[in-house]
Coordinates of C-alpha atoms in Angstrom, one line a residue:
M117 CA -38.3 -23.8 175.0
K118 CA -38.0 -20.2 173.9
G119 CA -38.1 -18.8 170.4
P120 CA -40.0 -20.2 167.4
L121 CA -41.0 -23.8 167.8
F122 CA -40.6 -26.3 164.9
Y123 CA -42.8 -29.4 164.9
S124 CA -42.3 -33.0 163.9
K125 CA -44.1 -34.4 160.9
I126 CA -45.7 -37.6 159.8
L127 CA -45.6 -38.7 156.2
L128 CA -49.0 -40.4 156.0
F129 CA -48.5 -41.7 152.5
G130 CA -45.6 -41.7 150.0
E131 CA -42.6 -43.3 151.8
Y132 CA -40.2 -44.5 149.0
G133 CA -42.9 -43.9 146.4
I134 CA -42.2 -40.1 146.3
I135 CA -38.6 -40.9 145.2
K136 CA -40.3 -42.3 142.1
D137 CA -43.0 -39.6 141.7
S138 CA -45.9 -41.1 143.6
K139 CA -48.3 -38.9 145.4
G140 CA -47.6 -38.2 149.0
L141 CA -49.3 -36.5 152.0
S142 CA -47.3 -35.1 154.9
I143 CA -48.8 -33.6 158.1
P144 CA -47.3 -31.6 161.0
Y145 CA -47.4 -33.5 164.3
N146 CA -47.4 -31.0 167.2
F147 CA -46.8 -33.6 169.9
F148 CA -43.1 -33.3 169.3
K149 CA -41.2 -30.0 168.8
G150 CA -37.8 -28.3 168.9
A151 CA -36.3 -24.8 169.2
L152 CA -32.8 -23.3 169.1
K153 CA -31.6 -22.4 172.5
T154 CA -28.5 -21.3 174.6
D155 CA -28.0 -22.3 178.3
V156 CA -25.6 -20.9 180.9
N157 CA -24.9 -24.4 182.3
P158 CA -25.7 -26.7 179.4
E159 CA -26.4 -30.4 180.0
E160 CA -24.5 -33.2 178.2
S161 CA -27.2 -33.6 175.6
A162 CA -27.0 -29.8 174.8
K163 CA -23.2 -30.1 174.4
K164 CA -23.6 -33.0 172.0
S165 CA -26.2 -31.1 170.0
N166 CA -23.8 -28.1 169.9
E167 CA -21.0 -30.2 168.6
K168 CA -23.2 -31.5 165.8
L169 CA -24.3 -28.0 165.0
K170 CA -20.6 -27.0 164.5
T171 CA -20.1 -29.6 161.8
F172 CA -23.5 -28.6 160.3
V173 CA -22.4 -25.0 160.1
S174 CA -19.2 -26.0 158.2
Y175 CA -21.4 -27.9 155.8
L176 CA -23.7 -24.9 155.3
E177 CA -20.6 -22.8 154.4
T178 CA -19.9 -25.1 151.5
L179 CA -23.6 -25.0 150.5
Q180 CA -23.4 -21.2 150.1
D181 CA -20.9 -21.7 147.4
D182 CA -23.0 -24.3 145.6
K183 CA -24.2 -22.7 142.3
D184 CA -27.3 -25.0 142.3
C185 CA -28.5 -24.0 145.7
D186 CA -29.9 -20.5 145.9
V187 CA -29.4 -19.8 149.6
S188 CA -27.2 -17.7 151.8
F189 CA -26.9 -17.5 155.6
D190 CA -25.8 -14.9 158.1
L191 CA -22.7 -17.0 158.9
E192 CA -21.2 -14.5 161.2
A193 CA -24.2 -14.6 163.5
L194 CA -24.5 -18.3 163.2
H195 CA -20.8 -18.9 164.1
K196 CA -21.1 -16.5 167.0
D197 CA -24.2 -18.3 168.4
V198 CA -22.8 -21.7 168.0
D199 CA -19.5 -20.7 169.6
Q200 CA -21.6 -19.5 172.5
G201 CA -23.1 -22.9 172.9
M202 CA -26.3 -22.8 170.9
Y203 CA -28.0 -26.2 170.5
F204 CA -31.3 -27.6 169.3
D205 CA -33.6 -28.3 172.3
S206 CA -35.9 -31.0 170.9
S207 CA -38.4 -33.6 172.1
I208 CA -38.5 -35.1 168.7
P209 CA -37.1 -38.7 168.9
Q210 CA -34.2 -39.3 166.5
G211 CA -34.4 -42.2 164.1
Y212 CA -38.2 -42.5 164.5
G213 CA -39.3 -41.3 161.1
V214 CA -41.0 -38.1 162.5
G215 CA -38.5 -35.5 161.2
S216 CA -36.0 -34.7 163.9
S217 CA -33.4 -33.4 161.4
G218 CA -36.1 -31.6 159.4
A219 CA -37.2 -29.5 162.4
L220 CA -33.5 -28.5 163.0
V221 CA -33.0 -27.5 159.3
A222 CA -36.2 -25.5 159.4
A223 CA -35.1 -23.7 162.6
I224 CA -31.7 -22.8 161.2
Y225 CA -33.2 -21.5 157.9
D226 CA -35.8 -19.5 159.7
K227 CA -33.2 -17.7 162.0
Y228 CA -30.2 -17.4 159.7
A229 CA -31.1 -17.5 156.1
T230 CA -30.9 -14.1 154.3
R231 CA -33.5 -13.3 151.6
K232 CA -35.6 -16.1 153.0
I233 CA -39.0 -17.1 151.8
T234 CA -41.4 -16.6 154.7
V235 CA -44.6 -18.4 155.6
L236 CA -46.5 -15.1 155.4
E237 CA -45.9 -14.7 151.7
N238 CA -48.2 -16.0 148.9
L239 CA -46.6 -19.4 148.7
T240 CA -46.7 -20.2 145.0
R241 CA -45.7 -23.5 143.7
E242 CA -42.4 -22.0 142.5
K243 CA -41.6 -20.8 146.0
L244 CA -42.6 -24.1 147.6
L245 CA -40.3 -26.0 145.2
K246 CA -37.5 -23.6 145.8
L247 CA -37.8 -24.0 149.5
K248 CA -38.0 -27.8 149.1
A249 CA -34.8 -27.8 147.0
I250 CA -32.9 -25.7 149.6
F251 CA -34.1 -27.8 152.4
G252 CA -33.2 -31.0 150.5
K253 CA -29.6 -29.7 150.2
M254 CA -29.4 -28.7 153.8
E255 CA -30.8 -31.9 155.2
S256 CA -28.6 -34.0 153.0
F257 CA -25.9 -33.4 155.6
F258 CA -27.9 -35.8 157.9
H259 CA -29.2 -38.4 155.5
G260 CA -26.9 -38.5 152.5
K261 CA -29.9 -37.7 150.3
S262 CA -33.1 -35.8 151.3
S263 CA -36.3 -34.8 149.5
G264 CA -36.5 -31.7 151.6
L265 CA -40.0 -32.5 152.5
D266 CA -39.6 -32.9 156.3
P267 CA -38.0 -29.5 156.8
L268 CA -40.7 -28.0 154.5
N269 CA -43.4 -29.5 156.6
S270 CA -41.8 -28.3 159.8
Y271 CA -41.1 -24.8 158.5
L272 CA -44.7 -24.2 157.1
S273 CA -46.5 -26.2 159.8
L274 CA -49.2 -27.1 157.2
P275 CA -50.3 -30.4 155.6
I276 CA -48.4 -30.8 152.3
L277 CA -49.8 -32.6 149.3
I278 CA -47.2 -34.0 146.9
N279 CA -48.7 -34.5 143.4
S280 CA -45.3 -35.3 141.9
K281 CA -41.7 -34.1 142.2
D282 CA -42.4 -30.8 140.6
N283 CA -45.9 -30.3 141.9
I284 CA -46.5 -29.7 145.6
E285 CA -49.0 -27.6 147.4
S286 CA -50.2 -26.9 150.9
T287 CA -53.6 -28.5 151.5
S288 CA -56.3 -28.8 154.0
L289 CA -57.6 -32.1 155.5
P290 CA -61.1 -33.1 156.3
S291 CA -62.1 -32.1 159.8
Q292 CA -61.4 -34.7 162.4
N293 CA -64.3 -36.5 164.0
F294 CA -63.3 -36.8 167.6
E295 CA -66.4 -38.9 168.3
G296 CA -65.4 -41.4 165.6
R297 CA -63.9 -44.8 166.2
G298 CA -61.6 -44.7 163.2
A299 CA -58.0 -43.5 163.8
V300 CA -54.5 -43.1 162.5
F301 CA -52.0 -44.0 165.2
L302 CA -48.3 -44.3 165.8
L303 CA -47.0 -47.6 167.2
D304 CA -43.6 -47.4 169.0
S305 CA -41.3 -50.2 167.7
G306 CA -38.9 -49.5 170.5
I307 CA -36.0 -49.6 168.0
T308 CA -34.2 -46.7 166.5
G309 CA -34.1 -46.7 162.7
E310 CA -31.6 -45.2 160.4
T311 CA -32.6 -43.6 157.1
A312 CA -29.5 -44.0 155.0
P313 CA -29.1 -47.8 155.2
M314 CA -32.9 -48.3 154.4
V315 CA -32.7 -46.0 151.4
Q316 CA -29.6 -47.9 150.3
I317 CA -31.6 -51.2 150.5
F318 CA -34.4 -49.6 148.4
M319 CA -31.9 -48.4 145.8
E320 CA -30.4 -51.9 145.5
K321 CA -33.9 -53.4 145.1
M322 CA -34.6 -50.8 142.4
K323 CA -32.0 -52.5 140.2
Q324 CA -34.4 -55.5 139.8
E325 CA -37.0 -55.2 137.1
G326 CA -39.6 -57.1 139.0
F327 CA -39.3 -54.7 142.0
R328 CA -39.5 -51.7 139.7
N329 CA -42.7 -53.0 138.1
M330 CA -44.2 -53.8 141.5
L331 CA -43.5 -50.3 142.6
K332 CA -45.1 -48.7 139.5
D333 CA -48.1 -51.1 139.1
Q334 CA -49.0 -51.8 142.7
F335 CA -47.2 -49.7 145.4
I336 CA -47.5 -46.3 143.7
K337 CA -51.0 -47.0 142.4
R338 CA -52.3 -47.8 145.9
T339 CA -50.4 -44.9 147.5
D340 CA -52.0 -42.5 145.1
A341 CA -55.4 -43.9 145.8
C342 CA -54.9 -43.6 149.6
V343 CA -53.9 -39.9 149.2
E344 CA -56.9 -39.2 147.1
D345 CA -59.3 -41.0 149.5
F346 CA -57.8 -39.4 152.6
I347 CA -58.0 -35.8 151.2
N348 CA -61.5 -36.3 149.9
G349 CA -62.7 -38.0 153.1
N350 CA -63.6 -41.3 151.4
V351 CA -63.1 -43.4 154.5
K352 CA -64.6 -46.7 153.2
S353 CA -62.5 -46.7 150.0
L354 CA -59.4 -45.5 152.0
F355 CA -59.4 -48.6 154.3
G356 CA -59.8 -50.9 151.2
N357 CA -56.7 -49.3 149.7
I358 CA -54.7 -49.2 152.9
K359 CA -55.3 -52.9 153.4
Q360 CA -53.9 -53.6 149.9
L361 CA -51.0 -51.2 150.6
S362 CA -50.1 -52.9 153.9
N363 CA -50.0 -56.2 152.1
I364 CA -47.8 -54.9 149.3
V365 CA -45.3 -53.5 151.9
L366 CA -45.3 -56.7 153.9
D367 CA -44.5 -58.7 150.7
N368 CA -41.9 -56.3 149.2
F369 CA -40.4 -54.2 151.9
K370 CA -39.6 -56.8 154.6
P371 CA -36.1 -55.5 155.4
M372 CA -37.7 -52.1 156.3
I373 CA -40.0 -53.8 158.8
P374 CA -38.3 -54.9 162.1
N375 CA -38.5 -58.7 162.3
K376 CA -40.6 -58.9 165.4
F377 CA -43.4 -57.0 163.7
H378 CA -43.8 -59.2 160.6
N379 CA -46.4 -61.4 162.4
L380 CA -48.2 -58.4 164.0
W381 CA -48.4 -56.8 160.5
K382 CA -49.9 -60.0 159.0
Q383 CA -52.4 -60.4 161.9
G384 CA -53.7 -56.9 161.3
I385 CA -54.4 -57.7 157.6
E386 CA -56.0 -61.0 158.4
S387 CA -58.2 -59.8 161.3
N388 CA -59.0 -56.3 159.8
D389 CA -58.6 -54.9 163.3
Y390 CA -55.8 -52.6 162.1
Y391 CA -53.5 -52.1 159.1
L392 CA -49.8 -51.2 159.5
K393 CA -47.6 -49.3 157.2
L394 CA -44.1 -47.7 157.2
C395 CA -43.6 -44.3 158.9
G396 CA -40.8 -42.7 157.0
S397 CA -38.0 -45.1 155.8
G398 CA -38.7 -47.8 158.4
G399 CA -36.1 -50.1 160.0
G400 CA -37.4 -49.1 163.4
G401 CA -38.8 -45.9 165.0
Y402 CA -42.6 -45.5 164.6
I403 CA -44.9 -47.7 162.6
L404 CA -48.1 -46.1 161.3
G405 CA -51.4 -47.8 161.9
F406 CA -54.9 -47.3 160.6
T407 CA -58.0 -48.7 162.2
Q408 CA -61.7 -48.4 161.8
D409 CA -62.1 -49.2 165.5
I410 CA -59.5 -47.9 167.8
D411 CA -60.7 -50.0 170.8
K412 CA -60.2 -53.2 168.8
A413 CA -56.7 -52.0 167.7
K414 CA -55.7 -51.2 171.3
K415 CA -56.9 -54.6 172.4
A416 CA -55.0 -56.4 169.6
L417 CA -51.9 -54.3 170.2
K418 CA -52.1 -54.2 174.0
D419 CA -48.4 -54.8 174.5
Y420 CA -47.4 -51.6 172.6
N421 CA -47.7 -47.9 173.1
L422 CA -50.2 -46.4 170.6
E423 CA -50.4 -42.7 170.0
V424 CA -53.5 -41.5 168.1
V425 CA -52.7 -38.8 165.6
Y426 CA -55.9 -38.4 163.7
N427 CA -59.6 -39.4 164.2
F428 CA -62.1 -40.4 161.6

């Protein structure tokens, strides 16, 4: 891959909750990455990506006329490059909740936006919110509705703390302890998930008063506590809150958990060997796991691929 690389991301906490103003914490995940590229003899996957880019460019043209979206692109250069076969060369799996479309949006903005906000500037809250709004509009092409958080994470390549919709900041995380046994890991469900239908299910559920109350009184409360604990390095308290959060998700977000993982989810809570939670919108892709003993978790989940992303 040539040119600037844009990385995948992991939303550690805040899935669904950030739609309703919970806290959130999103971190870059450098294992997967993508870059804009042009080949002399493109493969089939490159041609497919190029076709998708063509429709995306048409969408960006309409965005430039959107009064609510303060962004403009060098469309001439973009059209020229796409006509010459430019595509997004990416190792980020699609439909896995790790921000494949976010990385593409970040790459396009980085290369073609005029008057762009750069990573080298003093990134005030206003600038971050403006970037997030632009990215949200751009990424809506892929998902129907986007918070703009994935592209923001990919563009900045920094951990992002979401305090509320109108209050976001880049943040630092406690140093990893590579000798420690505690870990955050990704579990591969082996199924591709789609964001739009999952968000649709969530919006339907939000019409029920009971679900809304659960979201406010339980889900968001635990999510906020997990974010605080993680950032402040309160590992013991963190695992207490993650166990509760895992339980709340199992009870109230079952459609977002692939069926064959319901029992595995429950086993983790009962055995305390690991706790699972949604990674992104769910429905497939990766599932996030937290454990105080990675060897125990690997043993209990021996039939699955685990990828450690953070060590306690």
